[in-house]
Coordinates of C-alpha atoms in Angstrom, one line a residue:
M17 CA 30.6 1.9 27.5
L18 CA 31.2 4.2 24.6
V19 CA 27.5 4.7 23.9
M20 CA 27.1 6.2 27.4
R21 CA 29.6 9.0 26.9
D22 CA 28.2 12.4 26.1
D23 CA 31.2 13.2 23.9
V24 CA 30.7 10.1 21.7
R25 CA 28.0 10.4 19.0
L26 CA 28.9 7.6 16.6
V27 CA 30.1 4.2 17.5
T28 CA 30.9 1.6 14.8
L29 CA 31.2 -2.1 15.8
T30 CA 33.5 -3.6 13.2
G31 CA 34.6 -7.1 12.4
P32 CA 33.9 -9.9 9.9
G33 CA 30.7 -11.7 9.6
G34 CA 30.0 -14.1 12.5
T35 CA 31.9 -12.3 15.3
G36 CA 28.7 -11.3 17.1
K37 CA 28.5 -7.6 16.2
T38 CA 24.7 -7.7 16.2
R39 CA 24.6 -9.6 19.4
L40 CA 26.9 -7.1 21.1
A41 CA 24.9 -4.2 19.7
L42 CA 21.7 -5.7 21.2
Q43 CA 23.3 -6.1 24.6
A44 CA 24.7 -2.5 24.5
A45 CA 21.3 -1.2 23.6
A46 CA 19.5 -3.1 26.3
A47 CA 22.1 -2.0 28.9
T48 CA 21.9 1.7 28.1
A49 CA 18.1 2.0 27.3
D50 CA 17.4 4.0 30.5
D51 CA 19.9 6.6 29.4
Y52 CA 17.8 7.4 26.3
P53 CA 14.4 8.8 27.2
G54 CA 13.7 9.2 23.4
G55 CA 14.0 5.5 23.1
V56 CA 16.3 2.9 21.5
W57 CA 15.5 2.2 17.8
W58 CA 16.6 -0.7 15.7
V59 CA 17.2 -0.3 11.9
P60 CA 18.2 -3.6 10.1
L61 CA 19.8 -2.9 6.7
A62 CA 20.7 -6.5 5.7
P63 CA 17.8 -6.9 3.2
L64 CA 18.3 -3.5 1.5
R65 CA 20.4 -2.9 -1.6
D66 CA 19.7 0.8 -2.3
P67 CA 21.8 3.3 -0.2
A68 CA 18.9 5.8 -0.7
L69 CA 16.8 3.6 1.5
V70 CA 19.0 3.9 4.6
L71 CA 17.6 7.1 6.0
E72 CA 14.1 6.1 4.8
S73 CA 14.3 2.8 6.7
A74 CA 15.5 4.7 9.8
A75 CA 12.5 7.1 9.4
K76 CA 10.2 4.2 9.1
A77 CA 11.5 2.6 12.2
L78 CA 11.0 5.8 14.2
G79 CA 7.6 6.5 12.6
A80 CA 8.8 9.8 11.2
P81 CA 6.2 11.0 8.6
G82 CA 8.6 13.5 7.0
D83 CA 12.1 14.7 7.6
L84 CA 14.0 12.4 9.9
A85 CA 16.2 15.0 11.5
E86 CA 13.2 17.3 12.1
H87 CA 11.4 14.4 13.7
I88 CA 14.3 13.6 16.1
G89 CA 15.0 17.2 16.9
D90 CA 16.7 17.5 20.3
K91 CA 15.4 14.1 21.6
R92 CA 18.0 12.0 23.4
L93 CA 17.8 8.7 21.6
L94 CA 19.9 5.8 20.4
L95 CA 19.6 4.6 16.8
V96 CA 21.1 1.2 16.2
I97 CA 21.8 0.6 12.5
D98 CA 22.7 -3.1 11.8
N99 CA 24.7 -4.4 8.7
F100 CA 25.9 -1.2 7.1
E101 CA 28.8 -2.6 5.2
H102 CA 27.1 -3.1 1.8
L103 CA 25.5 0.4 2.0
V104 CA 28.6 2.5 2.9
A105 CA 27.8 4.9 0.1
A106 CA 25.1 6.2 2.4
A107 CA 27.5 6.8 5.3
P108 CA 28.0 10.6 4.4
D109 CA 24.2 11.0 4.9
L110 CA 24.7 10.3 8.6
A111 CA 26.9 13.4 9.2
P112 CA 24.2 16.0 8.6
L113 CA 21.8 13.9 10.7
L114 CA 24.2 14.0 13.6
A115 CA 24.8 17.8 13.1
R116 CA 21.1 18.6 13.2
C117 CA 20.2 16.3 16.1
P118 CA 22.5 17.3 19.0
N119 CA 21.3 14.5 21.4
L120 CA 21.3 11.6 18.9
T121 CA 23.8 8.7 19.3
L122 CA 24.4 6.2 16.5
L123 CA 25.5 2.6 17.1
V124 CA 26.4 1.0 13.8
T125 CA 27.5 -2.6 13.0
S126 CA 29.6 -3.0 9.9
R127 CA 32.4 -5.0 8.5
E128 CA 34.3 -1.8 7.8
P129 CA 34.5 1.6 9.5
L130 CA 32.4 4.4 8.0
H131 CA 35.3 6.9 7.9
L132 CA 33.2 9.8 9.3
G133 CA 34.5 12.5 11.5
G134 CA 34.0 11.7 15.2
E135 CA 33.6 8.0 14.6
H136 CA 34.7 5.7 17.4
E137 CA 35.5 2.3 16.0
Y138 CA 35.2 -0.7 18.3
A139 CA 36.6 -3.9 16.9
V140 CA 34.5 -6.9 18.0
D141 CA 36.7 -9.7 19.2
P142 CA 35.7 -13.4 19.1
L143 CA 34.2 -15.0 22.2
A144 CA 36.3 -15.7 25.2
P145 CA 37.3 -19.4 25.3
A146 CA 34.8 -20.2 28.1
E147 CA 32.0 -18.4 26.3
A148 CA 32.8 -20.2 23.1
V149 CA 32.7 -23.6 24.8
E150 CA 29.4 -22.7 26.4
L151 CA 27.9 -21.7 23.1
F152 CA 29.1 -24.9 21.4
L153 CA 27.6 -27.0 24.2
T154 CA 24.3 -25.2 24.0
R155 CA 24.0 -25.7 20.3
A156 CA 25.3 -29.3 20.5
V157 CA 22.8 -30.4 23.1
A158 CA 20.0 -28.7 21.1
A159 CA 21.1 -30.8 18.1
R160 CA 21.7 -34.0 20.1
R161 CA 20.3 -34.3 23.6
D162 CA 22.7 -37.1 24.7
F163 CA 25.8 -35.1 23.7
V164 CA 28.6 -35.3 26.2
A165 CA 31.4 -32.8 26.1
N166 CA 35.1 -33.6 26.5
G167 CA 38.4 -31.8 26.1
E168 CA 38.1 -31.8 22.4
V169 CA 35.3 -29.2 22.4
A170 CA 37.7 -26.5 23.6
Q171 CA 40.1 -27.5 20.8
I172 CA 37.3 -27.3 18.2
C173 CA 36.4 -23.8 19.4
E174 CA 40.1 -22.8 19.2
R175 CA 40.3 -24.1 15.7
L176 CA 37.3 -22.0 14.8
D177 CA 38.9 -18.9 16.3
H178 CA 36.0 -18.7 18.8
L179 CA 33.7 -17.2 16.1
P180 CA 30.1 -17.6 17.1
L181 CA 28.7 -18.4 13.7
A182 CA 31.5 -20.9 13.0
I183 CA 30.9 -22.6 16.3
E184 CA 27.1 -22.9 15.6
L185 CA 27.8 -24.4 12.3
A186 CA 30.2 -26.9 13.7
A187 CA 28.0 -27.8 16.7
A188 CA 25.2 -28.7 14.3
R189 CA 27.4 -31.6 13.0
V190 CA 27.4 -33.5 16.3
K191 CA 24.3 -35.3 15.1
V192 CA 26.6 -37.4 12.9
L193 CA 30.1 -36.7 14.1
S194 CA 31.8 -37.2 17.4
P195 CA 33.9 -34.4 18.8
G196 CA 37.0 -36.3 17.8
A197 CA 35.8 -36.8 14.2
L198 CA 34.7 -33.2 14.0
L199 CA 38.1 -32.0 15.2
Q200 CA 39.9 -34.3 12.7
R201 CA 37.8 -33.0 9.8
L202 CA 38.6 -29.5 10.9
E203 CA 42.3 -30.2 10.9
Q204 CA 42.0 -31.6 7.4
R205 CA 39.7 -29.0 6.0
L206 CA 40.8 -25.6 7.4
P207 CA 44.2 -25.5 5.7
L208 CA 42.6 -26.7 2.5
L209 CA 39.6 -24.4 2.5
A210 CA 41.3 -21.1 3.7
G211 CA 40.4 -20.0 0.2
G212 CA 39.2 -16.4 1.0
A213 CA 40.9 -13.6 -0.8
R214 CA 44.2 -12.6 0.9
D215 CA 43.0 -9.1 1.4
L216 CA 40.1 -10.2 3.6
P217 CA 40.6 -10.2 7.4
E218 CA 42.0 -13.5 8.7
R219 CA 38.8 -14.3 10.7
Q220 CA 36.7 -13.8 7.6
R221 CA 38.8 -16.2 5.7
T222 CA 38.4 -18.7 8.6
L223 CA 34.7 -18.2 8.6
R224 CA 34.6 -18.7 4.8
A225 CA 36.4 -21.9 5.3
T226 CA 33.9 -23.0 8.0
I227 CA 31.0 -22.3 5.8
E228 CA 32.6 -23.9 2.8
W229 CA 33.4 -26.9 4.9
S230 CA 29.7 -27.2 5.9
H231 CA 28.8 -26.7 2.2
E232 CA 31.1 -29.5 1.0
L233 CA 29.4 -31.9 3.4
L234 CA 26.0 -31.3 1.7
T235 CA 24.7 -33.6 -1.0
P236 CA 24.5 -32.3 -4.6
D237 CA 20.8 -31.7 -4.2
E238 CA 21.3 -29.8 -0.9
Q239 CA 24.1 -27.7 -2.5
R240 CA 21.9 -26.8 -5.4
L241 CA 19.0 -25.8 -3.1
F242 CA 21.3 -23.9 -0.8
A243 CA 22.5 -21.7 -3.7
R244 CA 19.1 -21.1 -5.1
L245 CA 17.6 -20.0 -1.7
A246 CA 20.1 -17.1 -1.7
V247 CA 17.9 -15.4 -4.3
F248 CA 15.4 -14.5 -1.6
R249 CA 15.8 -11.3 0.4
G250 CA 14.4 -11.4 3.9
G251 CA 13.5 -15.1 3.7
C252 CA 10.7 -16.9 2.0
T253 CA 7.7 -19.1 2.5
L254 CA 7.7 -22.8 1.7
D255 CA 5.5 -22.2 -1.4
A256 CA 8.0 -19.6 -2.7
A257 CA 10.9 -21.9 -2.1
E258 CA 9.2 -24.7 -4.0
A259 CA 8.1 -22.4 -6.9
V260 CA 11.4 -20.5 -7.3
A261 CA 14.1 -22.8 -6.0
D262 CA 12.3 -26.1 -6.8
A263 CA 12.7 -27.0 -3.2
D264 CA 12.0 -30.5 -1.8
L265 CA 10.7 -30.4 1.7
D266 CA 13.1 -33.1 3.0
T267 CA 16.1 -31.3 1.4
L268 CA 15.0 -28.0 2.9
Q269 CA 14.6 -29.6 6.3
S270 CA 18.1 -31.0 6.0
L271 CA 19.5 -27.5 5.4
V272 CA 17.6 -26.3 8.5
D273 CA 19.0 -29.2 10.6
K274 CA 22.5 -28.3 9.5
S275 CA 22.1 -24.6 10.5
L276 CA 22.6 -23.3 7.0
V277 CA 18.9 -22.3 6.8
R278 CA 16.8 -21.2 9.7
V279 CA 13.0 -21.2 10.1
R280 CA 10.8 -18.8 12.1
T281 CA 8.4 -20.9 14.1
D282 CA 5.8 -18.1 14.3
S283 CA 5.5 -17.5 10.5
G284 CA 7.1 -20.6 9.0
R285 CA 9.5 -18.4 6.9
F286 CA 12.9 -19.8 5.9
W287 CA 15.9 -17.5 6.0
M288 CA 19.7 -17.4 6.1
L289 CA 22.1 -15.4 8.2
E290 CA 23.5 -12.8 5.9
T291 CA 27.0 -14.1 6.0
I292 CA 25.8 -17.5 4.9
R293 CA 23.5 -16.0 2.3
E294 CA 26.5 -14.1 0.8
F295 CA 28.4 -17.3 0.5
A296 CA 25.3 -19.0 -1.1
L297 CA 25.0 -16.1 -3.6
E298 CA 28.6 -16.8 -4.7
R299 CA 27.6 -20.4 -5.3
L300 CA 24.5 -19.3 -7.2
D301 CA 26.5 -16.9 -9.4
A302 CA 29.0 -19.7 -10.1
S303 CA 26.3 -22.3 -10.9
G304 CA 25.4 -21.0 -14.4
E305 CA 21.7 -20.8 -13.4
A306 CA 21.6 -17.4 -11.6
D307 CA 19.8 -15.6 -14.3
E308 CA 17.2 -18.3 -14.6
V309 CA 16.6 -18.4 -10.8
R310 CA 16.4 -14.6 -10.5
G311 CA 13.9 -14.7 -13.4
R312 CA 11.8 -17.3 -11.7
H313 CA 12.0 -15.2 -8.5
A314 CA 10.8 -12.1 -10.3
E315 CA 8.0 -14.0 -12.0
H316 CA 6.8 -15.5 -8.7
F317 CA 6.6 -12.2 -6.9
L318 CA 5.0 -10.4 -9.9
E319 CA 2.3 -13.1 -9.8
L320 CA 1.9 -12.7 -6.1
A321 CA 1.6 -8.9 -6.4
E322 CA -1.0 -9.2 -9.2
D323 CA -2.9 -11.8 -7.3
A324 CA -3.0 -9.5 -4.3
E325 CA -4.0 -6.4 -6.2
P326 CA -7.8 -6.9 -6.3
H327 CA -7.8 -7.8 -2.6
V328 CA -5.6 -4.9 -1.6
R329 CA -7.9 -2.7 -3.6
T330 CA -10.6 -3.6 -1.1
D331 CA -8.3 -3.1 1.9
S332 CA -7.9 -6.8 2.7
Q333 CA -5.5 -6.8 5.6
V334 CA -4.5 -10.4 5.1
W335 CA -3.1 -9.6 1.6
V336 CA -1.6 -6.3 2.7
D337 CA 0.3 -8.1 5.5
R338 CA 1.4 -10.8 3.1
L339 CA 2.9 -8.2 0.8
E340 CA 4.6 -6.5 3.8
A341 CA 6.2 -9.8 4.7
E342 CA 7.6 -10.1 1.2
H343 CA 8.5 -6.4 0.7
D344 CA 12.2 -7.1 0.4
N345 CA 11.6 -9.8 -2.2
L346 CA 9.3 -7.5 -4.1
R347 CA 12.1 -4.9 -4.1
A348 CA 14.5 -7.5 -5.4
A349 CA 12.1 -8.5 -8.1
L350 CA 11.6 -4.8 -9.1
D351 CA 15.4 -4.4 -9.2
H352 CA 15.9 -7.5 -11.4
L353 CA 13.1 -6.5 -13.8
Q354 CA 14.4 -2.9 -14.0
S355 CA 17.7 -4.2 -15.3
G356 CA 16.0 -6.5 -17.8
P357 CA 14.8 -5.8 -21.3
S358 CA 11.0 -5.5 -20.6
G359 CA 9.8 -2.2 -19.3
Q360 CA 6.3 -3.6 -19.2
L361 CA 7.1 -6.2 -16.6
V362 CA 8.5 -3.4 -14.3
Q363 CA 5.4 -1.4 -14.8
R364 CA 3.1 -4.3 -14.1
L365 CA 4.8 -5.0 -10.8
A366 CA 4.9 -1.3 -9.7
G367 CA 1.3 -0.9 -10.8
A368 CA 0.2 -3.9 -8.7
L369 CA 2.1 -2.6 -5.6
W370 CA 1.2 1.0 -5.3
R371 CA -1.9 0.5 -3.2
F372 CA 0.1 -1.5 -0.8
W373 CA 2.8 1.2 -0.7
Y374 CA 0.1 3.7 0.1
L375 CA -1.6 1.6 2.9
H376 CA 1.7 1.0 4.6
S377 CA 3.0 4.6 4.2
H378 CA 5.9 3.8 1.8
F379 CA 5.2 7.1 0.1
S380 CA 8.8 8.2 -0.9
E381 CA 9.9 4.8 -2.0
G382 CA 6.6 4.2 -3.8
M383 CA 6.9 7.5 -5.7
R384 CA 10.5 6.7 -6.7
R385 CA 9.6 3.3 -7.9
L386 CA 6.7 4.6 -9.9
R387 CA 8.7 7.3 -11.5
T388 CA 11.4 4.8 -12.5
A389 CA 8.8 2.4 -13.9
M390 CA 7.1 5.2 -15.9
A391 CA 10.5 6.3 -17.4
R392 CA 11.2 2.8 -18.7
D393 CA 8.2 2.8 -21.1
P394 CA 6.2 6.0 -21.5
R395 CA 3.9 4.6 -24.1
P396 CA 0.2 5.4 -23.3
T397 CA -1.0 2.0 -22.1
A398 CA -3.5 0.9 -19.5
T399 CA -0.5 -0.1 -17.3
Y400 CA 0.9 3.4 -17.6
A401 CA -2.4 4.9 -16.6
K402 CA -2.3 2.7 -13.5
L403 CA 1.1 4.1 -12.6
L404 CA -0.2 7.6 -12.9
Q405 CA -3.0 6.8 -10.6
G406 CA -0.5 5.4 -8.1
A407 CA 1.7 8.5 -8.5
C408 CA -1.4 10.7 -7.6
V409 CA -2.0 8.7 -4.4
M410 CA 1.6 8.7 -3.4
C411 CA 1.7 12.5 -3.8
Q412 CA -1.4 12.8 -1.6
G413 CA 0.4 10.7 1.0
L414 CA 3.4 13.1 0.8
G415 CA 1.2 16.1 1.1
D416 CA 1.7 17.3 -2.5
N417 CA -1.9 17.6 -3.7
V418 CA -0.9 19.9 -6.6
A419 CA 1.3 17.2 -8.2
G420 CA -1.3 14.6 -7.2
L421 CA -3.9 16.5 -9.1
R422 CA -1.7 16.8 -12.2
H423 CA -1.1 13.0 -12.2
A424 CA -4.8 12.3 -11.7
E425 CA -5.8 14.5 -14.6
E426 CA -3.2 12.9 -16.9
A427 CA -4.4 9.5 -15.9
L428 CA -8.0 10.4 -16.6
E429 CA -7.2 11.8 -20.0
L430 CA -5.3 8.6 -20.9
E431 CA -8.1 6.3 -19.6
R432 CA -10.6 8.2 -21.8
R433 CA -8.4 7.8 -24.8
L434 CA -8.1 4.1 -24.1
G435 CA -11.9 3.8 -23.7
H436 CA -11.4 2.3 -20.2
A437 CA -14.7 3.0 -18.4
W438 CA -13.5 1.9 -15.0
G439 CA -10.4 4.0 -15.2
V440 CA -12.4 7.0 -16.2
A441 CA -14.6 6.5 -13.1
Y442 CA -11.6 6.1 -10.9
G443 CA -9.9 9.1 -12.4
S444 CA -12.8 11.3 -11.4
L445 CA -12.7 9.8 -7.9
L446 CA -9.0 10.7 -7.6
I447 CA -9.5 14.3 -8.9
G448 CA -12.4 14.8 -6.5
N449 CA -10.2 13.6 -3.6
C450 CA -7.3 15.9 -4.6
L451 CA -9.6 18.9 -4.9
S452 CA -11.2 18.3 -1.5
E453 CA -8.0 17.3 0.5
A454 CA -5.9 20.2 -0.6
H455 CA -5.1 22.9 2.0
D456 CA -4.2 25.7 -0.5
E457 CA -5.6 27.6 -3.4
T458 CA -6.3 24.4 -5.3
R459 CA -9.0 23.3 -2.8
N460 CA -12.4 23.5 -4.5
L461 CA -15.1 21.8 -2.6
R462 CA -17.9 22.3 -5.2
A463 CA -15.8 21.1 -8.1
A464 CA -14.7 18.1 -5.9
R465 CA -18.3 17.3 -5.2
E466 CA -19.2 17.3 -8.9
R467 CA -16.3 15.0 -9.7
L468 CA -17.2 12.6 -7.0
A469 CA -20.9 12.6 -8.0
E470 CA -19.8 11.8 -11.6
S471 CA -17.5 9.0 -10.3
A472 CA -20.4 7.5 -8.3
R473 CA -22.7 7.6 -11.3
L474 CA -20.1 5.9 -13.5
F475 CA -19.4 3.2 -11.0
H476 CA -23.1 2.7 -10.6
E477 CA -23.4 2.2 -14.4
L478 CA -20.5 -0.3 -14.3
G479 CA -22.1 -2.2 -11.4
D480 CA -19.1 -1.6 -9.1
R481 CA -21.0 -1.1 -5.8
H482 CA -17.8 -1.0 -3.8
Y483 CA -16.3 2.1 -5.6
E484 CA -19.7 3.7 -6.0
L485 CA -20.0 3.5 -2.2
I486 CA -16.5 5.1 -1.8
A487 CA -17.3 8.0 -4.1
T488 CA -20.7 8.5 -2.3
H489 CA -19.1 8.4 1.1
N490 CA -16.4 10.9 0.2
Q491 CA -19.2 13.3 -1.0
G492 CA -20.5 13.2 2.6
W493 CA -17.2 14.7 3.8
I494 CA -17.5 17.5 1.3
I495 CA -21.1 18.2 2.1
Q496 CA -20.2 18.5 5.8
D497 CA -17.4 20.9 4.9
L498 CA -19.8 23.0 2.8
G499 CA -21.9 23.5 5.9
D500 CA -24.9 21.2 5.4
A501 CA -24.5 18.9 8.4
A502 CA -28.0 17.5 8.1
D503 CA -27.5 16.4 4.4
A504 CA -24.0 15.0 5.3
K505 CA -25.6 13.0 8.1
R506 CA -28.2 11.5 5.7
V507 CA -25.4 10.5 3.3
H508 CA -23.5 8.7 6.0
E509 CA -26.6 7.0 7.3
A510 CA -27.2 5.7 3.7
T511 CA -23.6 4.6 3.2
L512 CA -23.7 2.7 6.5
V513 CA -26.7 0.7 5.3
I514 CA -25.1 0.0 1.9
A515 CA -21.7 -0.9 3.5
R516 CA -23.4 -3.4 5.7
E517 CA -25.4 -4.8 2.8
I518 CA -22.4 -5.4 0.5
G519 CA -19.9 -6.3 3.3
N520 CA -17.7 -3.3 2.9
H521 CA -16.6 -3.1 6.5
A522 CA -14.0 -0.3 6.0
I523 CA -16.7 2.1 4.8
E524 CA -19.0 0.7 7.5
G525 CA -16.5 1.8 10.2
E526 CA -15.8 5.2 8.6
S527 CA -19.6 5.9 8.3
L528 CA -20.0 5.0 12.0
A529 CA -17.2 7.5 12.8
Q530 CA -18.8 10.2 10.7
L531 CA -22.1 9.7 12.4
G532 CA -20.3 9.8 15.8
M533 CA -18.9 13.2 14.9
A534 CA -22.4 14.3 13.9
A535 CA -23.7 13.1 17.2
R536 CA -21.0 15.1 19.0
D537 CA -21.9 18.3 17.1
E538 CA -25.6 17.7 18.1
G539 CA -24.6 17.4 21.8
R540 CA -25.4 13.6 21.9
L541 CA -22.1 12.8 23.5
D542 CA -22.9 9.3 24.8
D543 CA -24.2 8.3 21.4
A544 CA -21.0 9.8 19.9
V545 CA -18.8 7.7 22.1
D546 CA -20.8 4.5 21.3
L547 CA -20.6 5.2 17.6
L548 CA -16.9 5.9 17.6
R549 CA -16.1 2.9 19.7
A550 CA -18.0 0.7 17.2
S551 CA -15.9 2.2 14.5
I552 CA -12.7 1.5 16.3
R553 CA -13.7 -2.1 16.9
I554 CA -14.2 -2.6 13.1
D555 CA -10.9 -1.0 12.3
V556 CA -9.2 -3.2 14.9
R557 CA -10.8 -6.3 13.3
L558 CA -9.7 -5.2 9.9
G559 CA -6.2 -4.2 11.0
L560 CA -6.6 -0.6 9.6
R561 CA -4.0 0.9 11.9
S562 CA -3.9 4.4 10.4
N563 CA -7.7 4.6 10.7
I564 CA -7.5 3.6 14.4
A565 CA -5.1 6.6 15.0
V566 CA -7.6 8.9 13.4
Q567 CA -10.5 7.5 15.4
L568 CA -8.6 8.0 18.7
G569 CA -8.3 11.7 17.9
R570 CA -12.0 11.9 17.1
L571 CA -13.0 10.1 20.3
S572 CA -10.7 12.5 22.2
S573 CA -12.7 15.4 20.9
V574 CA -15.9 13.9 22.3
L575 CA -14.4 12.9 25.7
V576 CA -13.1 16.4 26.5
R577 CA -16.6 17.7 25.8
R578 CA -18.0 15.0 28.1
G579 CA -15.8 16.2 30.9
D580 CA -13.0 13.6 30.7
A581 CA -10.1 15.8 29.8
E582 CA -7.4 13.5 31.1
T583 CA -8.4 10.5 29.0
A584 CA -8.9 12.8 26.1
A585 CA -5.3 14.0 26.4
R586 CA -4.0 10.4 26.7
L587 CA -5.8 9.5 23.5
I588 CA -4.3 12.4 21.7
G589 CA -0.9 11.2 22.8
G590 CA -1.7 7.7 21.9
S591 CA -3.0 8.7 18.5
D592 CA 0.2 10.7 17.7
A593 CA 2.5 7.9 18.8
M594 CA 0.5 5.3 16.8
R595 CA 0.7 7.5 13.6
E596 CA 4.4 8.0 14.1
R597 CA 5.0 4.3 14.5
L598 CA 3.3 3.8 11.2
G599 CA 5.2 6.6 9.5
A600 CA 1.8 8.1 8.4
A601 CA 1.4 11.9 8.0
I602 CA -1.4 13.6 9.8
A603 CA -4.0 15.2 7.5
W604 CA -4.4 19.0 8.0
W605 CA -8.0 18.6 9.1
A606 CA -7.0 16.0 11.7
A607 CA -4.2 18.3 12.9
E608 CA -6.7 21.2 13.2
R609 CA -9.2 19.1 15.1
N610 CA -6.5 17.8 17.5
A611 CA -5.3 21.3 18.1
E612 CA -8.8 22.4 19.0
T613 CA -9.2 19.4 21.3
L614 CA -5.9 20.1 23.0
G615 CA -6.9 23.8 23.5
M616 CA -10.1 22.6 25.3
I617 CA -8.0 20.1 27.4
R618 CA -5.6 22.9 28.5
S619 CA -8.5 25.0 29.6
V620 CA -9.5 22.3 32.0
L621 CA -6.2 20.8 33.1
D622 CA -3.1 22.7 34.3
P623 CA 0.0 22.5 32.1
E624 CA 1.7 19.9 34.2
A625 CA -1.3 17.6 34.2
T626 CA -1.8 18.1 30.5
D627 CA 1.8 17.3 29.6
R628 CA 1.8 14.3 31.9
A629 CA -1.4 12.8 30.3
L630 CA 0.0 13.4 26.8
R631 CA 3.3 11.6 27.8
D632 CA 1.3 8.7 29.4
G633 CA -0.7 8.4 26.2
R634 CA 2.4 8.4 24.0
A635 CA 3.9 5.6 26.1
L636 CA 0.9 3.3 25.6
H637 CA 1.3 0.3 23.3
P638 CA -1.3 0.5 20.5
E639 CA -3.3 -2.3 22.1
Q640 CA -3.3 -0.4 25.3
A641 CA -4.4 2.8 23.6
V642 CA -7.3 0.9 21.9
A643 CA -8.3 -0.6 25.3
L644 CA -8.3 2.9 26.8
A645 CA -10.5 4.2 24.0
L646 CA -12.9 1.3 24.4
G647 CA -13.1 1.7 28.1
E648 CA -11.6 -1.7 28.7
P649 CA -8.9 -2.8 31.2
Q650 CA -5.5 -2.1 29.8

């Protein structure tokens, strides 16, 4: 295969929608996986609309916290990028990536070539006649168990040019049509509905006719819902379909039965194949109600984001995961609002989402969205202050504490002018965090402690025990860094009690971790292990994946002191791999601690054993790494 040749770096599978490009790419990736020790990585582009997100999506898939090319380096890996055709403006960005990564191979699916130097285009042909018949029979029996094939099935497949998607759509009709009736309708419909533009490939015109034929068989209510559902990117829940598209459950189920809409049994989300969705979008645009439907879509997801915001503020994993599932729809809502007349609506949505972007490490996109929203309406409002707070946190995630501090100070000044007491308290918290987290001349621990103490006092006056606890807990870190370990320990013992009292499990887990590190420094290694394992169990229960990666590194530093250097090395590897999967940057203090731990490991194990343990750790699934940390069977 082309992807196995050393002299081939870029392979593009081309062809119209429905020919099976994605299926072939999956098969090729599976067949060649052993040839890529750096792994095979899948990057789906179908839900995206912004070419600037292509490399960011690839970085996210690989867990690259920063520069994608730097992360890949000289690793031999295969990157499969699916559905590139609508983002071809980003194709030139692939050339420098290939130039900087000498062992990287790209396998791309697209309806048109990328026109890059060194590109090997592979036109994906339709199925062979026997494969087409087999696919039709499989789908037909799934739709109707008593279906019996005859010679007309092969003729149907031939009429459909052996296109997989067209065959699936046609096979779904055997519930109500015999093969003979199906063939007759195709004979009548295909010449009539070969209505694609003449400059489209012939197979795409045929596929368009097949989809249009299925569409014409729908009732008016089904056609209306089919068009409206196209507004969703990445699918939707039943509630969203009802709210935005005025979906009736029976009508929606009918579209599922007819293979125009699909449903994921694990999540209950409804979605369309992209080729079908494009056709449905044409129908939506021609319906005269596209603006109204897009407006309802944006309104629905603005409401979702604002409903989620107070829960995300307290790190509710259920709500964070819900936003992640709808991220493509939230992007679409932002895009629609950005093109509309109201800058305030854009700002409300971006302001409600920034904590989610931070928790799931969407730092670059979040920063870009926040800047765009701020530019729409720079008036000094409470919403604008919220955007500044988000910009501060995004900068911290990107490692730019100087810019983060600037945004935090501007937000605090605005909150004071507005007389917003909670915002003033939160601004002091952000400034304290920036001053303490910096790893340059802006780091000022004493000033940071003063800011956090002020923040805790203000939150106490407001009766916000949650954020008072956060500000107090963060002071404990600073006190530790200032050299007063005993006082820091007292702070974390106090925050542990309060966290349990008010049900703040995230701070409970982090307080346990800090007490575990204190026990390590006091030489109470068994206690340290118990405390850190308790912290990990809480983080697992809450789904705080980035916290788990941090705790694995902390536990590693205890285990190497307790004489288990091999497990310590495996946990370091597991921590690094987990963080990379999340796309989360490693804090400088965590990097320094891990470097110290690794030095201790290398003083005990020989280089080969150390490297082997690190590799073994990196190969662990996150659940296996957690089991190793907890001393449980993997």
